[in-house]
XYZ file of C-alpha atoms in Angstrom:
775
model
C 40.073 -5.929 -52.494
C 39.161 -2.293 -53.023
C 41.408 0.204 -51.203
C 38.478 1.955 -49.472
C 37.075 -1.277 -48.114
C 40.516 -2.440 -46.969
C 41.050 0.827 -45.134
C 37.697 0.482 -43.407
C 38.512 -3.045 -42.255
C 41.922 -1.928 -41.005
C 40.344 0.849 -38.948
C 37.771 -1.602 -37.584
C 40.589 -3.885 -36.401
C 42.401 -0.944 -34.812
C 39.399 0.102 -32.687
C 40.069 -2.299 -29.761
C 43.697 -1.199 -29.699
C 42.681 2.450 -29.617
C 40.259 1.765 -26.806
C 42.840 -0.164 -24.798
C 45.445 2.516 -25.317
C 43.426 5.149 -23.519
C 41.747 3.604 -20.469
C 39.885 5.646 -17.887
C 41.314 6.817 -14.615
C 39.794 3.864 -12.752
C 41.612 0.566 -13.419
C 40.037 -2.400 -11.597
C 43.072 -4.598 -12.318
C 45.371 -2.115 -10.619
C 42.992 -1.761 -7.651
C 42.961 -5.526 -7.028
C 46.656 -5.900 -7.858
C 46.200 -8.579 -10.527
C 46.991 -8.970 -14.195
C 44.600 -8.877 -17.138
C 44.978 -12.631 -17.692
C 43.857 -13.489 -14.154
C 41.141 -16.100 -13.766
C 37.916 -15.660 -11.839
C 39.379 -17.641 -8.958
C 42.348 -15.252 -8.775
C 40.024 -12.257 -8.890
C 37.903 -13.617 -6.060
C 40.898 -14.472 -3.892
C 42.394 -11.016 -4.391
C 39.092 -9.395 -3.561
C 38.575 -11.376 -0.358
C 42.108 -10.680 0.809
C 41.796 -6.922 0.207
C 38.243 -6.790 1.565
C 39.371 -8.266 4.872
C 42.284 -5.882 5.035
C 40.393 -2.667 4.176
C 36.977 -3.341 5.680
C 36.005 -0.168 7.660
C 35.036 -2.255 10.696
C 38.550 -3.724 10.929
C 40.754 -1.027 9.417
C 40.685 2.327 11.234
C 42.644 4.153 8.543
C 40.800 7.361 7.444
C 40.914 6.268 3.809
C 39.776 2.705 4.477
C 36.179 3.371 3.497
C 37.100 4.883 0.117
C 39.556 2.104 -0.525
C 36.949 -0.520 0.324
C 34.469 1.081 -2.082
C 37.068 1.001 -4.877
C 37.793 -2.662 -4.132
C 34.096 -3.520 -4.271
C 33.626 -1.592 -7.508
C 36.631 -3.300 -9.095
C 35.335 -6.727 -8.094
C 31.873 -5.879 -9.422
C 33.362 -5.103 -12.839
C 35.803 -7.997 -13.110
C 33.516 -10.675 -11.674
C 30.976 -9.978 -14.453
C 32.226 -11.312 -17.787
C 30.272 -8.756 -19.841
C 31.500 -5.783 -17.820
C 35.036 -7.140 -17.842
C 34.960 -7.607 -21.616
C 33.541 -4.108 -21.989
C 36.400 -2.660 -19.939
C 39.061 -4.709 -21.749
C 37.800 -3.578 -25.153
C 36.806 0.034 -24.593
C 38.295 1.036 -21.259
C 34.812 1.898 -19.983
C 33.613 0.359 -16.738
C 30.139 1.909 -16.750
C 27.074 -0.184 -17.525
C 25.470 0.506 -20.850
C 27.735 3.486 -21.577
C 29.486 1.925 -24.569
C 32.392 4.125 -25.515
C 33.728 6.611 -23.022
C 33.945 10.292 -23.840
C 37.661 9.972 -24.440
C 37.125 7.164 -26.935
C 34.279 9.127 -28.502
C 36.702 11.948 -29.173
C 39.174 9.457 -30.629
C 36.556 8.237 -33.093
C 36.192 11.774 -34.413
C 39.883 12.669 -34.379
C 42.572 10.200 -35.338
C 46.148 11.545 -35.117
C 44.717 15.101 -35.378
C 44.318 14.766 -39.105
C 41.945 11.908 -39.962
C 38.240 12.421 -39.285
C 35.374 9.985 -39.651
C 31.884 9.542 -38.245
C 31.123 6.692 -35.863
C 27.852 6.067 -37.706
C 29.989 4.599 -40.533
C 30.396 1.472 -38.424
C 26.768 1.372 -37.240
C 27.889 0.341 -33.761
C 24.877 -0.308 -31.501
C 26.809 -0.116 -28.243
C 26.114 3.533 -27.488
C 23.158 2.889 -25.203
C 23.213 6.486 -24.030
C 22.119 7.591 -27.479
C 19.909 4.558 -28.003
C 17.904 4.846 -24.776
C 17.316 8.609 -24.777
C 13.840 8.255 -26.252
C 12.961 5.544 -23.692
C 13.971 7.482 -20.572
C 10.556 9.079 -20.074
C 8.898 5.644 -20.328
C 11.098 3.817 -17.789
C 9.098 1.923 -15.156
C 10.037 0.943 -11.611
C 8.319 -1.669 -9.483
C 6.544 0.694 -7.070
C 5.583 3.035 -9.912
C 4.167 0.108 -11.870
C 2.129 -1.285 -8.967
C 0.823 2.020 -7.589
C 0.244 3.997 -10.791
C 0.482 1.983 -14.008
C -1.777 -0.919 -12.958
C -4.623 1.366 -11.722
C -4.218 3.513 -14.837
C -4.550 0.408 -17.054
C -8.287 0.453 -16.250
C -8.483 3.711 -18.235
C -6.092 2.966 -21.103
C -4.054 0.000 -22.395
C -0.275 -0.051 -22.019
C 2.341 -1.368 -24.418
C 5.454 -2.333 -22.419
C 8.913 -3.287 -23.682
C 11.404 -5.278 -21.597
C 14.950 -4.576 -22.743
C 18.526 -4.879 -21.496
C 22.090 -3.857 -22.308
C 24.005 -5.791 -24.973
C 20.758 -7.046 -26.496
C 21.181 -7.023 -30.274
C 17.548 -7.997 -30.888
C 16.497 -5.005 -28.778
C 18.558 -2.758 -31.042
C 16.996 -4.327 -34.118
C 13.420 -3.445 -33.099
C 14.216 0.070 -31.842
C 13.219 1.987 -35.022
C 9.844 0.237 -35.138
C 9.347 0.622 -31.383
C 10.126 4.336 -31.411
C 7.690 5.044 -34.227
C 4.889 2.939 -32.740
C 5.395 4.387 -29.241
C 5.054 7.955 -30.532
C 1.962 7.089 -32.559
C 0.144 5.173 -29.801
C 0.978 7.734 -27.127
C -0.558 10.471 -29.278
C -3.720 8.350 -29.605
C -4.069 7.850 -25.847
C -2.355 4.511 -25.156
C 0.256 4.143 -22.415
C 3.893 3.298 -23.124
C 6.344 1.664 -20.696
C 9.938 0.425 -20.788
C 11.458 -1.947 -18.239
C 15.235 -2.435 -18.037
C 15.751 -6.063 -17.055
C 19.233 -5.376 -15.712
C 18.065 -2.820 -13.153
C 14.462 -3.887 -12.520
C 14.776 -7.625 -11.958
C 11.894 -7.682 -9.487
C 9.524 -6.034 -11.944
C 10.785 -8.220 -14.798
C 10.099 -11.344 -12.753
C 6.685 -9.971 -11.744
C 5.749 -9.448 -15.393
C 6.874 -12.988 -16.279
C 9.436 -11.882 -18.875
C 12.275 -14.411 -19.147
C 14.115 -13.023 -22.193
C 14.809 -9.737 -23.933
C 13.355 -8.151 -25.889
C 9.823 -8.947 -24.710
C 6.747 -6.933 -25.636
C 3.532 -7.193 -23.655
C 0.228 -5.411 -23.224
C -1.445 -4.397 -19.963
C -5.146 -3.626 -19.669
C -7.452 -3.816 -16.638
C -4.462 -5.121 -14.659
C -4.130 -8.140 -16.994
C -0.912 -8.937 -18.891
C -0.914 -10.256 -22.485
C 2.309 -11.176 -24.318
C 3.026 -10.169 -27.916
C 4.056 -13.173 -30.054
C 4.135 -11.888 -33.661
C 6.766 -10.207 -35.815
C 7.744 -6.745 -34.540
C 6.345 -4.533 -37.292
C 4.283 -1.399 -36.955
C 0.980 -2.867 -38.139
C 1.258 -5.915 -35.860
C 1.935 -3.785 -32.779
C -0.900 -1.422 -33.609
C -3.280 -4.337 -34.102
C -2.039 -5.942 -30.862
C -2.977 -2.860 -28.831
C -6.327 -2.647 -30.600
C -7.056 -6.303 -29.818
C -6.481 -5.643 -26.119
C -9.600 -3.480 -26.050
C -13.042 -5.056 -25.470
C -14.997 -5.715 -28.646
C -18.233 -3.959 -27.620
C -16.864 -0.476 -26.939
C -18.227 1.182 -30.089
C -21.445 0.234 -31.863
C -21.891 0.661 -35.630
C -24.858 2.979 -36.181
C -27.141 3.195 -39.225
C -30.686 4.365 -39.979
C -32.009 1.092 -38.594
C -30.640 1.316 -35.056
C -29.853 4.954 -34.274
C -33.177 5.637 -32.516
C -32.800 2.572 -30.341
C -29.164 3.493 -29.564
C -29.914 7.083 -28.550
C -32.987 6.048 -26.537
C -30.922 3.709 -24.337
C -30.018 6.642 -22.070
C -32.975 5.659 -19.889
C -31.594 2.160 -19.402
C -27.859 2.791 -18.918
C -28.149 6.343 -17.468
C -25.432 7.717 -19.788
C -25.135 10.342 -22.524
C -24.592 8.837 -25.988
C -21.829 9.927 -28.364
C -21.912 9.646 -32.167
C -18.841 10.142 -34.369
C -19.469 10.757 -38.075
C -16.366 10.024 -40.171
C -15.425 8.810 -43.655
C -13.207 5.919 -42.393
C -14.712 2.454 -43.081
C -13.419 1.101 -39.743
C -13.656 2.678 -36.324
C -10.493 4.746 -35.706
C -8.232 3.502 -32.944
C -8.320 6.957 -31.330
C -12.083 6.655 -30.962
C -11.813 3.141 -29.489
C -9.258 4.280 -26.930
C -11.489 7.227 -26.029
C -14.475 4.905 -25.632
C -12.463 2.686 -23.282
C -11.348 5.645 -21.164
C -14.916 7.021 -20.778
C -16.841 3.724 -20.814
C -18.147 4.285 -17.265
C -19.726 7.614 -18.223
C -20.639 7.548 -21.934
C -21.887 5.150 -24.627
C -20.246 5.399 -28.050
C -21.511 4.845 -31.583
C -19.813 5.248 -34.967
C -21.372 6.299 -38.274
C -19.504 5.642 -41.531
C -20.695 8.468 -43.753
C -19.684 6.658 -46.942
C -22.063 3.768 -46.252
C -25.508 3.445 -47.779
C -28.332 3.367 -45.291
C -27.507 6.510 -43.272
C -29.425 9.050 -45.386
C -32.129 9.550 -42.769
C -29.535 9.908 -40.015
C -27.507 12.466 -41.994
C -30.490 14.589 -42.890
C -31.946 14.396 -39.364
C -28.859 16.019 -37.832
C -27.588 17.911 -40.916
C -24.212 16.135 -41.054
C -21.255 17.527 -43.014
C -19.870 14.403 -44.695
C -16.536 16.072 -45.474
C -15.567 16.949 -41.881
C -15.445 14.544 -38.908
C -18.232 15.462 -36.515
C -18.848 14.371 -32.919
C -22.240 14.791 -31.253
C -23.418 14.149 -27.693
C -27.049 13.298 -27.003
C -28.626 13.409 -23.559
C -32.311 13.227 -22.590
C -33.581 14.645 -25.911
C -32.631 12.569 -28.943
C -34.171 14.849 -31.571
C -31.204 17.249 -31.300
C -27.674 16.919 -29.850
C -26.741 18.532 -26.547
C -23.292 19.507 -27.866
C -21.376 19.272 -31.176
C -17.740 19.562 -32.238
C -16.276 19.491 -35.755
C -12.636 19.370 -36.837
C -10.737 18.277 -39.924
C -8.480 16.188 -37.679
C -9.777 14.923 -34.354
C -7.009 15.249 -31.765
C -6.981 13.499 -28.393
C -6.881 16.757 -26.407
C -9.836 18.178 -28.333
C -11.909 15.033 -27.727
C -10.999 14.889 -24.024
C -12.006 18.507 -23.460
C -15.274 17.963 -25.292
C -16.240 14.753 -23.473
C -15.126 15.816 -19.985
C -17.693 18.649 -20.092
C -20.524 16.260 -21.026
C -19.972 13.210 -18.834
C -23.412 13.291 -17.207
C -27.024 13.644 -18.221
C -28.781 16.934 -17.529
C -30.750 15.204 -14.760
C -28.750 12.076 -14.070
C -30.209 9.253 -12.009
C -28.239 8.331 -8.891
C -27.609 4.628 -9.487
C -24.608 4.088 -7.199
C -22.527 5.754 -4.513
C -19.684 6.713 -6.855
C -22.032 8.720 -9.059
C -23.521 10.411 -5.986
C -20.055 11.454 -4.802
C -19.094 12.874 -8.214
C -22.281 14.823 -8.823
C -22.684 15.987 -5.228
C -19.152 16.456 -3.877
C -18.370 17.330 -0.263
C -17.806 21.043 0.235
C -14.143 22.062 0.526
C -14.779 25.645 1.636
C -17.607 28.141 1.900
C -16.747 29.459 -1.543
C -16.881 25.995 -3.093
C -20.316 24.910 -1.933
C -22.056 22.409 -4.222
C -25.769 21.839 -3.888
C -27.800 18.989 -5.313
C -31.466 19.314 -6.210
C -32.849 15.788 -5.990
C -36.152 14.625 -7.462
C -37.395 11.552 -5.606
C -39.885 9.883 -7.907
C -41.031 6.530 -9.256
C -40.998 4.648 -12.549
C -43.751 4.528 -15.123
C -46.105 6.865 -16.924
C -47.631 7.998 -13.630
C -44.491 9.980 -12.783
C -43.502 11.002 -16.338
C -45.114 14.431 -16.205
C -43.395 15.388 -12.938
C -40.034 14.234 -14.325
C -40.404 16.209 -17.586
C -41.256 19.374 -15.643
C -38.207 18.891 -13.408
C -36.012 18.332 -16.496
C -37.297 21.555 -18.091
C -36.568 23.459 -14.876
C -33.030 21.991 -14.725
C -32.222 23.008 -18.322
C -33.277 26.595 -17.589
C -31.425 26.897 -14.271
C -28.195 24.931 -14.727
C -25.250 26.496 -12.845
C -21.798 25.394 -11.716
C -22.893 25.323 -8.082
C -26.092 23.330 -8.776
C -26.574 19.746 -9.936
C -29.990 18.346 -10.769
C -30.415 14.602 -10.210
C -33.239 12.154 -9.587
C -33.718 8.912 -7.675
C -36.218 6.074 -7.925
C -37.706 5.576 -4.472
C -38.309 1.854 -4.903
C -34.646 1.235 -5.918
C -33.091 3.404 -3.193
C -35.582 3.004 -0.298
C -33.057 3.781 2.473
C -32.191 7.151 0.964
C -35.862 8.031 0.430
C -36.831 7.100 4.002
C -33.943 9.182 5.405
C -34.952 12.470 3.728
C -38.738 12.034 3.419
C -40.200 11.798 6.878
C -43.631 13.160 5.929
C -46.124 10.454 5.016
C -47.839 12.661 2.424
C -44.770 12.397 0.130
C -44.925 8.607 -0.089
C -46.240 7.445 -3.459
C -45.699 10.906 -4.951
C -42.788 12.863 -6.365
C -40.823 15.121 -4.039
C -37.906 17.534 -4.342
C -35.084 17.871 -1.797
C -32.188 20.348 -1.794
C -29.127 18.876 -0.062
C -25.449 19.406 0.596
C -23.012 16.624 1.507
C -21.029 17.511 4.621
C -18.597 14.568 4.826
C -17.784 11.226 3.225
C -19.409 9.307 6.080
C -22.896 10.102 4.721
C -23.820 13.215 6.674
C -25.961 15.668 4.689
C -27.769 18.947 5.327
C -31.049 19.233 3.437
C -34.424 20.918 3.045
C -37.392 19.284 1.305
C -40.150 21.187 -0.471
C -43.187 21.203 1.784
C -45.574 20.109 -0.951
C -45.212 17.228 -3.364
C -43.656 18.045 -6.753
C -46.177 18.084 -9.579
C -44.306 20.299 -12.025
C -46.790 23.152 -11.931
C -45.833 26.831 -12.308
C -46.337 27.291 -8.583
C -43.899 24.458 -7.837
C -41.353 26.071 -10.150
C -41.679 29.458 -8.416
C -41.322 27.890 -4.949
C -38.177 25.948 -5.941
C -36.652 28.962 -7.711
C -37.271 31.133 -4.654
C -35.570 28.583 -2.357
C -32.538 28.446 -4.623
C -32.257 32.258 -4.626
C -32.410 32.326 -0.818
C -29.823 29.536 -0.588
C -27.355 31.608 -2.581
C -27.231 34.218 0.209
C -28.235 32.141 3.233
C -26.644 28.630 3.428
C -28.351 28.080 6.804
C -31.564 27.493 4.900
C -30.617 23.777 4.897
C -31.592 23.361 8.518
C -32.137 19.595 8.652
C -29.317 17.085 9.015
C -29.213 13.311 8.718
C -26.912 10.455 7.771
C -27.693 8.422 4.670
C -26.316 4.987 3.855
C -24.373 4.274 0.661
C -26.576 3.951 -2.399
C -27.271 0.558 -3.935
C -25.454 -0.256 -7.188
C -28.460 -0.649 -9.467
C -26.552 -1.489 -12.649
C -24.165 -4.066 -11.141
C -24.430 -7.478 -12.882
C -25.670 -10.491 -10.966
C -23.198 -12.782 -9.254
C -23.762 -15.639 -11.714
C -23.122 -13.331 -14.661
C -19.911 -11.994 -13.103
C -18.777 -15.559 -12.347
C -19.567 -16.661 -15.905
C -17.545 -13.841 -17.490
C -14.640 -14.419 -15.084
C -14.604 -18.103 -16.043
C -14.590 -17.236 -19.732
C -11.672 -14.839 -19.245
C -9.686 -17.458 -17.340
C -10.307 -20.150 -19.976
C -9.325 -17.684 -22.712
C -6.084 -16.832 -20.901
C -5.217 -20.512 -20.425
C -5.925 -21.318 -24.058
C -3.831 -18.399 -25.266
C -0.905 -19.444 -23.061
C -1.200 -23.062 -24.195
C -1.391 -22.064 -27.855
C 1.816 -20.068 -27.640
C 3.589 -22.694 -25.460
C 4.157 -20.211 -22.696
C 4.931 -22.887 -20.146
C 6.254 -20.565 -17.460
C 2.894 -18.788 -17.229
C 1.051 -22.111 -17.431
C 2.988 -23.632 -14.526
C 0.261 -23.097 -11.853
C -2.398 -24.758 -14.031
C -0.092 -27.576 -15.082
C 0.860 -28.131 -11.440
C -2.824 -28.454 -10.537
C -3.517 -30.908 -13.364
C -0.495 -33.069 -12.634
C -1.320 -33.083 -8.926
C -4.783 -34.431 -9.718
C -3.321 -37.102 -12.008
C -0.777 -38.016 -9.368
C -3.488 -38.498 -6.751
C -5.427 -40.795 -9.109
C -2.638 -42.829 -10.683
C 0.522 -41.878 -8.772
C 0.680 -44.890 -6.478
C 0.560 -47.505 -9.264
C 2.925 -45.626 -11.584
C 5.542 -44.821 -8.946
C 5.398 -48.398 -7.637
C 6.039 -49.750 -11.141
C 8.973 -47.397 -11.693
C 10.365 -48.192 -8.256
C 10.355 -51.934 -9.019
C 12.098 -51.427 -12.358
C 14.661 -49.022 -10.906
C 15.540 -51.415 -8.066
C 16.312 -54.104 -10.624
C 18.654 -51.808 -12.543
C 20.389 -50.000 -9.678
C 23.703 -51.350 -8.438
C 25.225 -50.777 -5.007
C 27.329 -47.593 -4.843
C 31.079 -47.881 -4.703
C 33.897 -45.479 -3.888
C 35.346 -44.103 -0.711
C 33.540 -40.738 -1.173
C 29.988 -42.167 -1.069
C 28.147 -42.350 2.265
C 24.981 -44.242 3.201
C 22.973 -42.424 5.858
C 20.795 -45.132 7.399
C 17.460 -44.428 9.027
C 16.097 -46.045 12.157
C 13.308 -48.456 11.300
C 11.489 -47.848 14.538
C 11.447 -44.035 14.062
C 7.934 -42.772 14.801
C 8.100 -39.933 12.237
C 8.562 -42.411 9.368
C 5.867 -44.774 10.618
C 3.318 -41.949 10.839
C 4.112 -40.382 7.451
C 2.126 -41.592 4.457
C 3.501 -41.025 0.979
C 2.946 -42.573 -2.393
C 6.717 -42.909 -2.895
C 7.423 -45.972 -0.745
C 11.153 -46.812 -0.925
C 12.323 -50.379 -0.958
C 15.669 -49.681 0.708
C 16.198 -49.111 4.399
C 18.754 -46.347 3.864
C 19.382 -43.173 1.838
C 22.378 -43.117 -0.513
C 24.066 -39.747 -0.028
C 27.149 -39.129 -2.178
C 29.744 -36.485 -1.496
C 30.044 -34.037 -4.391
C 33.745 -33.860 -5.349
C 35.907 -33.048 -8.361
C 35.811 -36.684 -9.469
C 32.048 -37.132 -9.720
C 31.061 -33.458 -10.252
C 30.654 -33.785 -14.024
C 28.652 -36.999 -13.983
C 26.475 -36.097 -10.970
C 25.639 -32.551 -12.055
C 27.017 -31.103 -15.283
C 25.983 -34.072 -17.433
C 22.986 -35.126 -15.383
C 20.295 -36.708 -17.541
C 17.243 -34.589 -18.482
C 14.512 -34.861 -15.889
C 16.936 -35.762 -13.088
C 17.893 -33.537 -10.169
C 20.612 -33.684 -7.525
C 19.551 -32.593 -4.021
C 22.709 -31.345 -2.282
C 23.081 -30.732 1.470
C 25.646 -28.117 2.568
C 27.546 -29.119 5.707
C 30.873 -28.685 7.483
C 33.161 -31.126 9.241
C 31.736 -30.156 12.628
C 28.077 -30.596 11.590
C 28.419 -33.552 9.236
C 27.012 -36.320 11.429
C 23.862 -34.634 12.845
C 22.962 -32.956 9.539
C 23.309 -36.185 7.548
C 21.106 -38.051 10.022
C 18.384 -35.386 9.885
C 18.736 -35.080 6.100
C 18.202 -38.828 5.690
C 15.041 -38.736 7.806
C 13.554 -35.790 5.881
C 14.199 -37.128 2.347
C 13.694 -40.842 3.052
C 10.129 -40.952 1.713
C 11.270 -39.434 -1.611
C 13.969 -41.999 -2.418
C 11.497 -44.131 -4.369
C 11.894 -41.824 -7.370
C 14.815 -42.760 -9.620
C 15.053 -39.178 -10.930
C 16.275 -37.796 -7.574
C 19.889 -38.084 -6.418
C 21.127 -37.069 -2.990
C 24.564 -35.609 -2.243
C 26.352 -33.430 0.267
C 28.941 -30.691 -0.224
C 31.696 -29.764 2.212
C 31.554 -26.060 3.018
C 35.156 -26.164 4.236
C 36.376 -27.245 0.785
C 34.044 -25.582 -1.676
C 32.784 -22.342 -0.111
C 33.714 -20.270 -3.169
C 31.683 -22.491 -5.486
C 28.639 -22.130 -3.237
C 28.964 -18.344 -2.873
C 29.245 -17.962 -6.638
C 26.061 -19.990 -7.102
C 24.100 -18.089 -4.452
C 24.823 -14.784 -6.179
C 22.148 -15.756 -8.707
C 19.527 -16.171 -5.970
C 17.820 -12.949 -4.858
C 18.702 -12.023 -1.284
C 20.303 -15.447 -0.762
C 23.925 -14.326 -0.598
C 25.288 -11.168 1.060
C 25.971 -8.165 -1.095
C 29.769 -7.737 -1.189
C 29.897 -3.957 -0.783
C 27.665 -3.857 2.297
C 29.429 -2.992 5.559
C 28.621 -6.269 7.246
C 31.540 -7.631 9.216
C 30.156 -11.175 9.056
C 29.514 -11.425 5.325
C 32.923 -12.998 4.635
C 32.321 -15.838 7.120
C 28.602 -16.463 6.639
C 27.370 -19.834 7.875
C 25.718 -21.812 5.053
C 25.452 -25.141 6.881
C 21.979 -26.588 6.515
C 21.324 -25.039 3.101
C 19.888 -27.484 0.569
C 20.120 -26.951 -3.202
C 18.139 -28.883 -5.811
C 20.324 -28.717 -8.922
C 18.974 -29.379 -12.413
C 22.108 -29.923 -14.445
C 20.422 -30.151 -17.843
C 18.340 -26.937 -17.646
C 20.936 -25.044 -15.557
C 18.811 -23.890 -12.637
C 18.580 -24.590 -8.929
C 16.036 -24.246 -6.120
C 17.103 -23.128 -2.650
C 16.134 -24.244 0.873
C 17.260 -22.045 3.744
C 17.641 -23.388 7.308
C 14.647 -23.049 9.566
C 15.042 -20.834 12.651
C 12.877 -22.004 15.509
C 12.066 -20.084 18.660
C 14.763 -21.960 20.551
C 17.383 -21.053 17.976
C 16.393 -17.414 18.027
C 16.654 -17.418 21.814
C 19.094 -19.517 23.787
C 20.446 -21.347 20.780
C 20.637 -18.388 18.432
C 24.136 -17.490 19.559
C 25.544 -20.900 18.634
C 25.339 -20.761 14.857
C 29.005 -21.365 14.095
C 31.375 -23.939 15.409
C 33.537 -21.491 17.366
C 30.508 -20.504 19.420
C 29.744 -24.186 19.910
C 33.194 -24.833 21.315
C 32.921 -21.882 23.716
C 29.554 -23.147 24.854
C 30.986 -26.605 25.542
C 33.868 -25.054 27.463
C 31.337 -23.353 29.733
C 29.525 -26.625 30.271
C 26.470 -25.840 28.130
C 25.631 -28.911 26.117
C 22.659 -27.388 24.327
C 24.930 -25.861 21.711
C 27.071 -28.837 20.775
C 27.632 -29.688 17.121
C 25.431 -32.766 17.413
C 22.704 -31.090 19.438
C 19.109 -30.490 18.534
C 19.816 -26.958 17.278
C 21.860 -28.340 14.361
C 19.138 -30.795 13.363
C 16.471 -28.094 13.567
C 18.085 -26.394 10.586
C 16.480 -29.018 8.330
C 13.060 -28.742 9.943
C 10.272 -28.844 7.301
C 12.673 -29.970 4.564
C 10.164 -32.690 3.617
C 7.531 -30.048 2.850
C 10.061 -28.237 0.667
C 10.715 -31.505 -1.182
C 6.993 -31.857 -1.878
C 6.878 -28.385 -3.412
C 9.993 -29.250 -5.411
C 8.268 -32.241 -6.996
C 5.179 -30.153 -7.690
C 7.281 -27.604 -9.581
C 6.010 -24.675 -7.491
C 9.391 -23.521 -6.099
C 11.194 -20.448 -7.412
C 13.952 -21.292 -9.879
C 17.271 -19.455 -10.175
C 18.871 -19.823 -13.605
C 22.614 -19.591 -14.224
C 24.510 -19.227 -17.527
C 26.731 -22.263 -16.895
C 27.877 -24.498 -14.067
C 31.128 -23.221 -12.510
C 34.071 -25.502 -11.864
C 33.966 -27.079 -8.415
C 37.639 -26.287 -7.787
């Protein structure tokens, strides 16, 4: 072996020793008073003992609160295997911090004479350096819901879900960083979600592993399934965009394209460029301004655009963008640049979002063109032409358009309305019968968002003559110095949405989108996202064929099953004359008159859970010695109609014996178990009797049922949750709170409905890395 390589390997082997030799000031082992070889059981016992001793509610020592915080922090580190291993190796207890500053200095200075760079080892653990570029993209749940989702209707988002100690995340970082910078400069949104800190958002997005890349557009999530390379990610974002954003324009269709302003009531934008395909920057711009502008693209290197180029005198060597409004023979505005930047395009388009005399086709457009005044210095007036469609009114419209071009100001907006499409608005401002069937002009100012306006109509109908122009110009000059000229007031209703698609068309497109989403999920085997649809399909099949199939399996399973044996198995029998069973109808009709409920112990733990066959589940009831009899009776009644399925097993677990196992399991369920460092004096003795867990041993997940709290329990019976309170109640002669009373049985109220959802697969699942030992 070469000497240099041997020295490198020797230094690599010495790194853990160097890290262990210089731990930080905080030592969780010393805080809990245990050794480094202590097991998880020892750690938990030490924590509970110290937590009881130093809890601020029980210990009045001035330093009890600080001591309790240190105990909680130490337990948080040592109870997590990754954090514990991180501390044991590097002496750093912080999450995602990799090497501490002291160790960082040791990497650069070894015995004050040997220097080397940490990049020699290419260690990916320094998340502080790795995540610096992602900090400005980090997303939180409220930020995502309130800002990112609404903003996705203006631009698509590329989102990465990552976590600490994720080697695949480190592998894609160079590609991700380069793509994120490129797409952000083009106008796409970038987001990063840390799965370790944003579990709620991660679950909401449907990401079950890291790294996961997904796209968000119009509030819809699409997962990325290809290799993480720059071209694939760029194409993925481009595919998120609708396909009809930009139209290819040639000599054959440019007149038709530019003349569509009458139909869609939008200015039309043409980009002349030498790229054969539409640039992604232009597509993203078209998506952002799709509600205001229509976009076309002209490839200047293509044959068949000679007439178009000569018509508008195009420079084929420089990208050129033109905006056309009511007159298509010449552009309303032009911009040229050797390199079209996003900021340049945004500034250019934002100044030309509307036609010179836009038609009011909906309430949103009315509010944007005629905003409510904010102060006397910010008055905005609208000059409205109320006219009709057809050649009869064309001359009056053209004269009004010519007047608007000559008198355009920041405080004036010229618009027009078709009387037959907005009859309520026309009737509100035109009270004179002589205006009906003819064009009229009204000057108005919106006073509030409730529809109140101040206005003044021209006394005579608008014909576009020179006299009409002088009268309107004189009124506008007077209005500049005398706002009281608008002496009439009225309230107008919201405008009709003239361009909204019909209901059948909207329903058809929604159906197509849903079918496309389902097919995409099915193609990529994304079963977690397909669960609602699969649940619906299997429910329909169960209704049609469930009775025959379950009956056949029940007959075969009865022939194979043998009576249970062992002193730890209990049969909870049901009363045959119970009215609740007689009234309930279910396709799973059991042959037996009892429910076999087995106690989960160290002897049968492996066979009944850890090595449970695929497709089988163990439904476990949590009880104590004082509540065993009433809970088992109620449990048997609730699950009796589900015993016909051979894939379900029923057990109970003693809370007095195996509380630690249960608490460890519930830590994986959100909000199911108490948070250890909260100042809750009851969290160490929480009552879990009546909890039911459906355990899938093969796939390592469980579903959770929490006891039902009825009105009686919350009132007179609410104070009798634990057995000590029950004994005190009995001593006072109150039988309503006895261990076998109705309040105990009410904990399992509606368990049968929970079982139905369990079989449908619609319950939330909590995954665990491995099943803990029962002892």
